[in-house]
Tab-separated table of C-alpha atoms in Angstrom:
chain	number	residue	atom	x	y	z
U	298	UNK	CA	105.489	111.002	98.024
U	299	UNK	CA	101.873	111.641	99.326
U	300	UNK	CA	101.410	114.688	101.851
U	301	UNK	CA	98.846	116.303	104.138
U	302	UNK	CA	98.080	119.832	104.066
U	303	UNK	CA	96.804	120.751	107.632
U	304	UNK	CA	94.554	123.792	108.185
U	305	UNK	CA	92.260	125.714	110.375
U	306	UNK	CA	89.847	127.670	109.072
U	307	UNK	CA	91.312	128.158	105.563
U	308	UNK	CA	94.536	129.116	106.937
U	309	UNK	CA	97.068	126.503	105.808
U	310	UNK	CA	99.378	126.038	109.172
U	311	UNK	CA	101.493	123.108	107.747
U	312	UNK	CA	102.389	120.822	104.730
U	313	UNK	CA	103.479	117.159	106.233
U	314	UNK	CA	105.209	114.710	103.941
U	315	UNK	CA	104.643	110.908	105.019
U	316	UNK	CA	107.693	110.081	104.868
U	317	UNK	CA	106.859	106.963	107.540
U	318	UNK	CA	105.138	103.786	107.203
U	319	UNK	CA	102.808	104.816	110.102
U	320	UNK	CA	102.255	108.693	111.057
U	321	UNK	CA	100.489	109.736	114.467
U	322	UNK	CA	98.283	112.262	114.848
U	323	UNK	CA	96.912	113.640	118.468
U	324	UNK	CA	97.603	116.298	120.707
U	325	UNK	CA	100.208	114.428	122.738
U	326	UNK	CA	103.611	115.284	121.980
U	327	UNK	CA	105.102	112.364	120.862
U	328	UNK	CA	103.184	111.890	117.891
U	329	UNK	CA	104.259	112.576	114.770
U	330	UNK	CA	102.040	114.957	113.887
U	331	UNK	CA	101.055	117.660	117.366
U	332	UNK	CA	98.158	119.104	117.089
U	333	UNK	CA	97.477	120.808	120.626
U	334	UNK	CA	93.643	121.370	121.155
U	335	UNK	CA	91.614	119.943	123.452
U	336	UNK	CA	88.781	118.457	120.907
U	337	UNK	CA	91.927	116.194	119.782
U	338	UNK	CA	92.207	113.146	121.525
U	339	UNK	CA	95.685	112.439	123.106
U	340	UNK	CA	96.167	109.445	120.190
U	341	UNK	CA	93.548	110.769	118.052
U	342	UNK	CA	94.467	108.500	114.529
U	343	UNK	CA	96.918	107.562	112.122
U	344	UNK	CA	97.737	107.321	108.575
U	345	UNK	CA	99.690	103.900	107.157
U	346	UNK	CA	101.230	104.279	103.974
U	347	UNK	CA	101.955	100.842	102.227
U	348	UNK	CA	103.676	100.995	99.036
U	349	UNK	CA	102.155	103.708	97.350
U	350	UNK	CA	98.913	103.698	98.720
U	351	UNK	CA	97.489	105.098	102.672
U	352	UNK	CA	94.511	104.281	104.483
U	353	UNK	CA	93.568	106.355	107.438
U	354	UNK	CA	92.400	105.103	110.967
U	355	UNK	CA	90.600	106.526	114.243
U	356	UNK	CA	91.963	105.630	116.935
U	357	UNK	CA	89.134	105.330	119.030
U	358	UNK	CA	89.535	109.330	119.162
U	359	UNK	CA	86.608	111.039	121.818
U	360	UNK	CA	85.722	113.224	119.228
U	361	UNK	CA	85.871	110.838	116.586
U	362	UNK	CA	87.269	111.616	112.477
U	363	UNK	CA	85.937	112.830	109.673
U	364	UNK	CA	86.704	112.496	105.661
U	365	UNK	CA	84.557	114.172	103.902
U	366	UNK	CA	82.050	115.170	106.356
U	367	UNK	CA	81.449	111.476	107.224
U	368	UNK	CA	82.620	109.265	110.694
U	369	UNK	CA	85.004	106.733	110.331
U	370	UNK	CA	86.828	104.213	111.844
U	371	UNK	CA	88.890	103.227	108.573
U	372	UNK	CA	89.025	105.089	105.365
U	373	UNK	CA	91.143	104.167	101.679
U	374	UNK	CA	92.596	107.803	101.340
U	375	UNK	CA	92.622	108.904	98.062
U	376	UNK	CA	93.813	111.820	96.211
U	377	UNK	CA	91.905	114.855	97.627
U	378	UNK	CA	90.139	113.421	100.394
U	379	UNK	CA	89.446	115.953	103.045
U	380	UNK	CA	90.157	114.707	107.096
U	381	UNK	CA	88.352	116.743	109.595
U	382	UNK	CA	89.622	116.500	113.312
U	383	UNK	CA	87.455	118.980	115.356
U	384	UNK	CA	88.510	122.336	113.878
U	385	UNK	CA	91.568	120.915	111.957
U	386	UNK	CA	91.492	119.988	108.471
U	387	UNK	CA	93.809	117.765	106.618
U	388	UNK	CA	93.997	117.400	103.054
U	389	UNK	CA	95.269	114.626	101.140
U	390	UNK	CA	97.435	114.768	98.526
U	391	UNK	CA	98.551	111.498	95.894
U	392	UNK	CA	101.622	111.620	93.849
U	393	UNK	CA	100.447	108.918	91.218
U	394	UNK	CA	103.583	106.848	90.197
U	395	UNK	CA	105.979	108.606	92.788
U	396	UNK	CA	105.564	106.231	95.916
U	397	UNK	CA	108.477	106.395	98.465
U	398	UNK	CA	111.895	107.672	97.300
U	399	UNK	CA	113.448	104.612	98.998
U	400	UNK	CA	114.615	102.209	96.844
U	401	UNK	CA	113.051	99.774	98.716
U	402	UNK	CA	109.966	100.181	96.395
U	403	UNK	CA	111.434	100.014	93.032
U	404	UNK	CA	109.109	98.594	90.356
U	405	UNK	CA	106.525	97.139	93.258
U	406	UNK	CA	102.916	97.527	92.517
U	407	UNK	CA	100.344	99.785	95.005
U	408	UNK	CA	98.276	98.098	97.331
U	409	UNK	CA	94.038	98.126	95.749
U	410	UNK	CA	91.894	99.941	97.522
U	411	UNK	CA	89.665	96.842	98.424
U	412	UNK	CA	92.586	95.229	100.247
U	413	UNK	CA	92.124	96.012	103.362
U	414	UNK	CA	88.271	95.915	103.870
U	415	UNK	CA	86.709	93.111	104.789
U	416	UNK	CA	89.612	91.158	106.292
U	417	UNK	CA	88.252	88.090	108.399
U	418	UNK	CA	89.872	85.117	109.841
U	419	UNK	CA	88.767	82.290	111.834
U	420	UNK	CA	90.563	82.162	115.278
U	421	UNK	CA	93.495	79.610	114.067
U	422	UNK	CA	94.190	80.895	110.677
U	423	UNK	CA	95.539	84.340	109.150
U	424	UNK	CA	93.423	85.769	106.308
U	425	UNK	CA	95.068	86.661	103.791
U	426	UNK	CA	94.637	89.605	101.095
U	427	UNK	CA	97.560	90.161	98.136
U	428	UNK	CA	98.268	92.826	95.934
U	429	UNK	CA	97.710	91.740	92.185
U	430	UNK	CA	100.423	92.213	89.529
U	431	UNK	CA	104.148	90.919	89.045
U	432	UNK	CA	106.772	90.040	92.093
U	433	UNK	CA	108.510	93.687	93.242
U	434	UNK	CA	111.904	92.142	93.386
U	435	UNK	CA	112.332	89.469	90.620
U	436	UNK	CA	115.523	88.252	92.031
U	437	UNK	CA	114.481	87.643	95.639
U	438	UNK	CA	114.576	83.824	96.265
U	439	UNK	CA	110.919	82.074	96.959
U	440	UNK	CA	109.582	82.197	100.294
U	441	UNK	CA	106.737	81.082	102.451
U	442	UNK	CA	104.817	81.515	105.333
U	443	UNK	CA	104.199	78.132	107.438
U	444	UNK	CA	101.130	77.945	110.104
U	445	UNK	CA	102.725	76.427	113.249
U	446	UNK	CA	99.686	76.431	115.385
U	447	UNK	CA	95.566	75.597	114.666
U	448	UNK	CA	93.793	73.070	113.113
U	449	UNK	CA	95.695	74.433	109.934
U	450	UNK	CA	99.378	73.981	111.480
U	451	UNK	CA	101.306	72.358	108.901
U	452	UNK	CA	99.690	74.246	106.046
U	453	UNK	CA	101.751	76.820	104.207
U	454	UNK	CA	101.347	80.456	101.980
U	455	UNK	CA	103.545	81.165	99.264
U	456	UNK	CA	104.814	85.021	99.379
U	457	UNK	CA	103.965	85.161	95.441
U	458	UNK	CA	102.657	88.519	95.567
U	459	UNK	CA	104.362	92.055	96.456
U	460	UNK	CA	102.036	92.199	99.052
U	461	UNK	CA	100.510	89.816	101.917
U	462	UNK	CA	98.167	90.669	104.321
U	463	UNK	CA	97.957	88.646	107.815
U	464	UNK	CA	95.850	88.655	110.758
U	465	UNK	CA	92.604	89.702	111.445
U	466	UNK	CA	90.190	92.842	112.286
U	467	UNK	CA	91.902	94.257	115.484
U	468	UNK	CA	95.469	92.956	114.514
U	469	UNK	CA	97.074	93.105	111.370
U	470	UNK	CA	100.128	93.250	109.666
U	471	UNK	CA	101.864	92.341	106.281
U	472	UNK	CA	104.448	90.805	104.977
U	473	UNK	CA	106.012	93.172	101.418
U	474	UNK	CA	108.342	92.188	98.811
U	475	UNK	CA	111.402	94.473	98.126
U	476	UNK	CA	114.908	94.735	96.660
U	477	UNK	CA	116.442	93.982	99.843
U	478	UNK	CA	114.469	91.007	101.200
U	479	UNK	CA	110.866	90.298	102.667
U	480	UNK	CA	109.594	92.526	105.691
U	481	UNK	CA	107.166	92.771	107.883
U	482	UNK	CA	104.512	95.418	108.825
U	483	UNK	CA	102.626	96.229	111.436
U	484	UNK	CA	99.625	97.964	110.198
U	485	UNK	CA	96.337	98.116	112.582
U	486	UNK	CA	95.993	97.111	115.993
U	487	UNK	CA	97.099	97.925	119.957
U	488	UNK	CA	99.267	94.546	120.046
U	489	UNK	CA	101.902	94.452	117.776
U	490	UNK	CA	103.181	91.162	115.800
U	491	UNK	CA	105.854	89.398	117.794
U	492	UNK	CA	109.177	88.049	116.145
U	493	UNK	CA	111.081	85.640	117.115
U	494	UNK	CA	109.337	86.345	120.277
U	495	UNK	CA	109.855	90.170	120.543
U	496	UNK	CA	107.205	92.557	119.793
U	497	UNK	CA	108.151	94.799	116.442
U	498	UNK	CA	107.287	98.377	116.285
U	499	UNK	CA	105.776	100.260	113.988
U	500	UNK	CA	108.788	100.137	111.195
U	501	UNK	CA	109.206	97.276	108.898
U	502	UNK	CA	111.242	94.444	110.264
U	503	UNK	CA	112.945	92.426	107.319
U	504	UNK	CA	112.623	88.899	107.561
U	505	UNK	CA	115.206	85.754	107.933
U	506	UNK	CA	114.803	82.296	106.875
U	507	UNK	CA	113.317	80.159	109.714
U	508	UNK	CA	112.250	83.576	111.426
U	509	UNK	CA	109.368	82.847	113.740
U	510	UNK	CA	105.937	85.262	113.604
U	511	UNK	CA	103.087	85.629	116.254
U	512	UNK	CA	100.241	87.609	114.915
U	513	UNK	CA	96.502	87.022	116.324
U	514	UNK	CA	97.123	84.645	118.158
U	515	UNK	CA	98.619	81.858	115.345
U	516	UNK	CA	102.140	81.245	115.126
U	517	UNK	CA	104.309	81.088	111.672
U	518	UNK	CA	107.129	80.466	110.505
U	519	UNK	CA	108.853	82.444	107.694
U	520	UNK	CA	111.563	80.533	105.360
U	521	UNK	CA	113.066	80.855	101.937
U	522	UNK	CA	112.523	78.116	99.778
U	523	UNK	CA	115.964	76.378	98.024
């Protein structure tokens, strides 16, 4: 399981395991990571772990975030990657192989670190990005994703891959392949996906045949194929 070692001026002050799919960071409470100092913004950024991989993001932070020494909005974390956040230092730490503990993530494959750069969509249709390598759950039945709405309703995305990327810059989500079914991810964005009508929050959501998706405006339908 990856982790962040937080510090302030060489002194380490705590060792955070991401143990969830999306960790906050700011100096409001309810994050899941405090830190209380004014140079933090209230919902300063977050980190979203997919599979065995995390990517970090600002969250349009005052002070704006730093990886090694340099501004960014979105980063690929990878294995010692330094994030600054005013005085605050967090360093990231890989465990190659390990991914979650859950074994929801038996035998998948980790997300490339191209995946999620780049990902553009005209107004009507998701883009889509996949994870290469073999299916995570070999026994799963087939399923699809069918466009409801746009000039490409009718049109339809096999879930092949252990991982599916949908949506576009300012909302995204994805749809992963595990042991226990299909599920669905928010991962960047202020407006979350809606199911079935129903906004999701920020934990995976496993998927039903005929279950109905919302994300960036185009409506989908998810269904197993017989």
């Amino acid at each position: 399981m990856a982790k962040l070692i937080l510090s302030m001026d060489g002194l380490v002050l705590n060792e955070i395991q991401l143990r969830k799919e999306r960790m906050s960071i700011g100096r409001k409470a309810h994050n899941d990571i405090q830190i209380d100092n004014m140079a933090i913004s209230g919902e300063h950024a977050a980190v979203v772990t997919i599979l065995n991989d995390s990517f970090l993001e600002d969250l349009n932070s005052t002070n704006g975030t730093l990886v090694n020494g340099q501004p960014v909005k979105k980063h690929f974390l990878k294995d010692g990657d330094v994030i600054e956040l005013g005085k605050y230092k967090m360093k990231y730490f890989s465990v190659p192989g390990a991914g979650h503990e859950s074994s929801d993530y038996a035998g998948s494959v980790p997300l490339r670190s191209d995946a999620l750069a780049g990902i553009s969509t005209v107004s009507d249709a998701p883009a889509t990005t996949t994870a290469t390598g073999g299916a995570a759950a070999p026994n799963l039945p087939a399923a699809a994703i069918r466009l409801l709405s746009g000039r490409n309703a009718g049109q339809q995305l096999p879930l092949t891959k252990t991982l599916t990327t949908l949506g576009r810059p300012g909302q995204v989500a994805v749809i992963t392949k595990r042991q226990q079914g299909y599920f669905l991810t928010h991962v960047e964005g202020a407006n979350f996906p809606l199911l079935n009508g129903q906004a999701i929050d920020a934990q995976a959501r496993r998927l039903e045949d005929h279950d109905l998706i919302e994300i960036a405006g185009v409506r989908m339908e998810f269904f197993l194929k017989s």
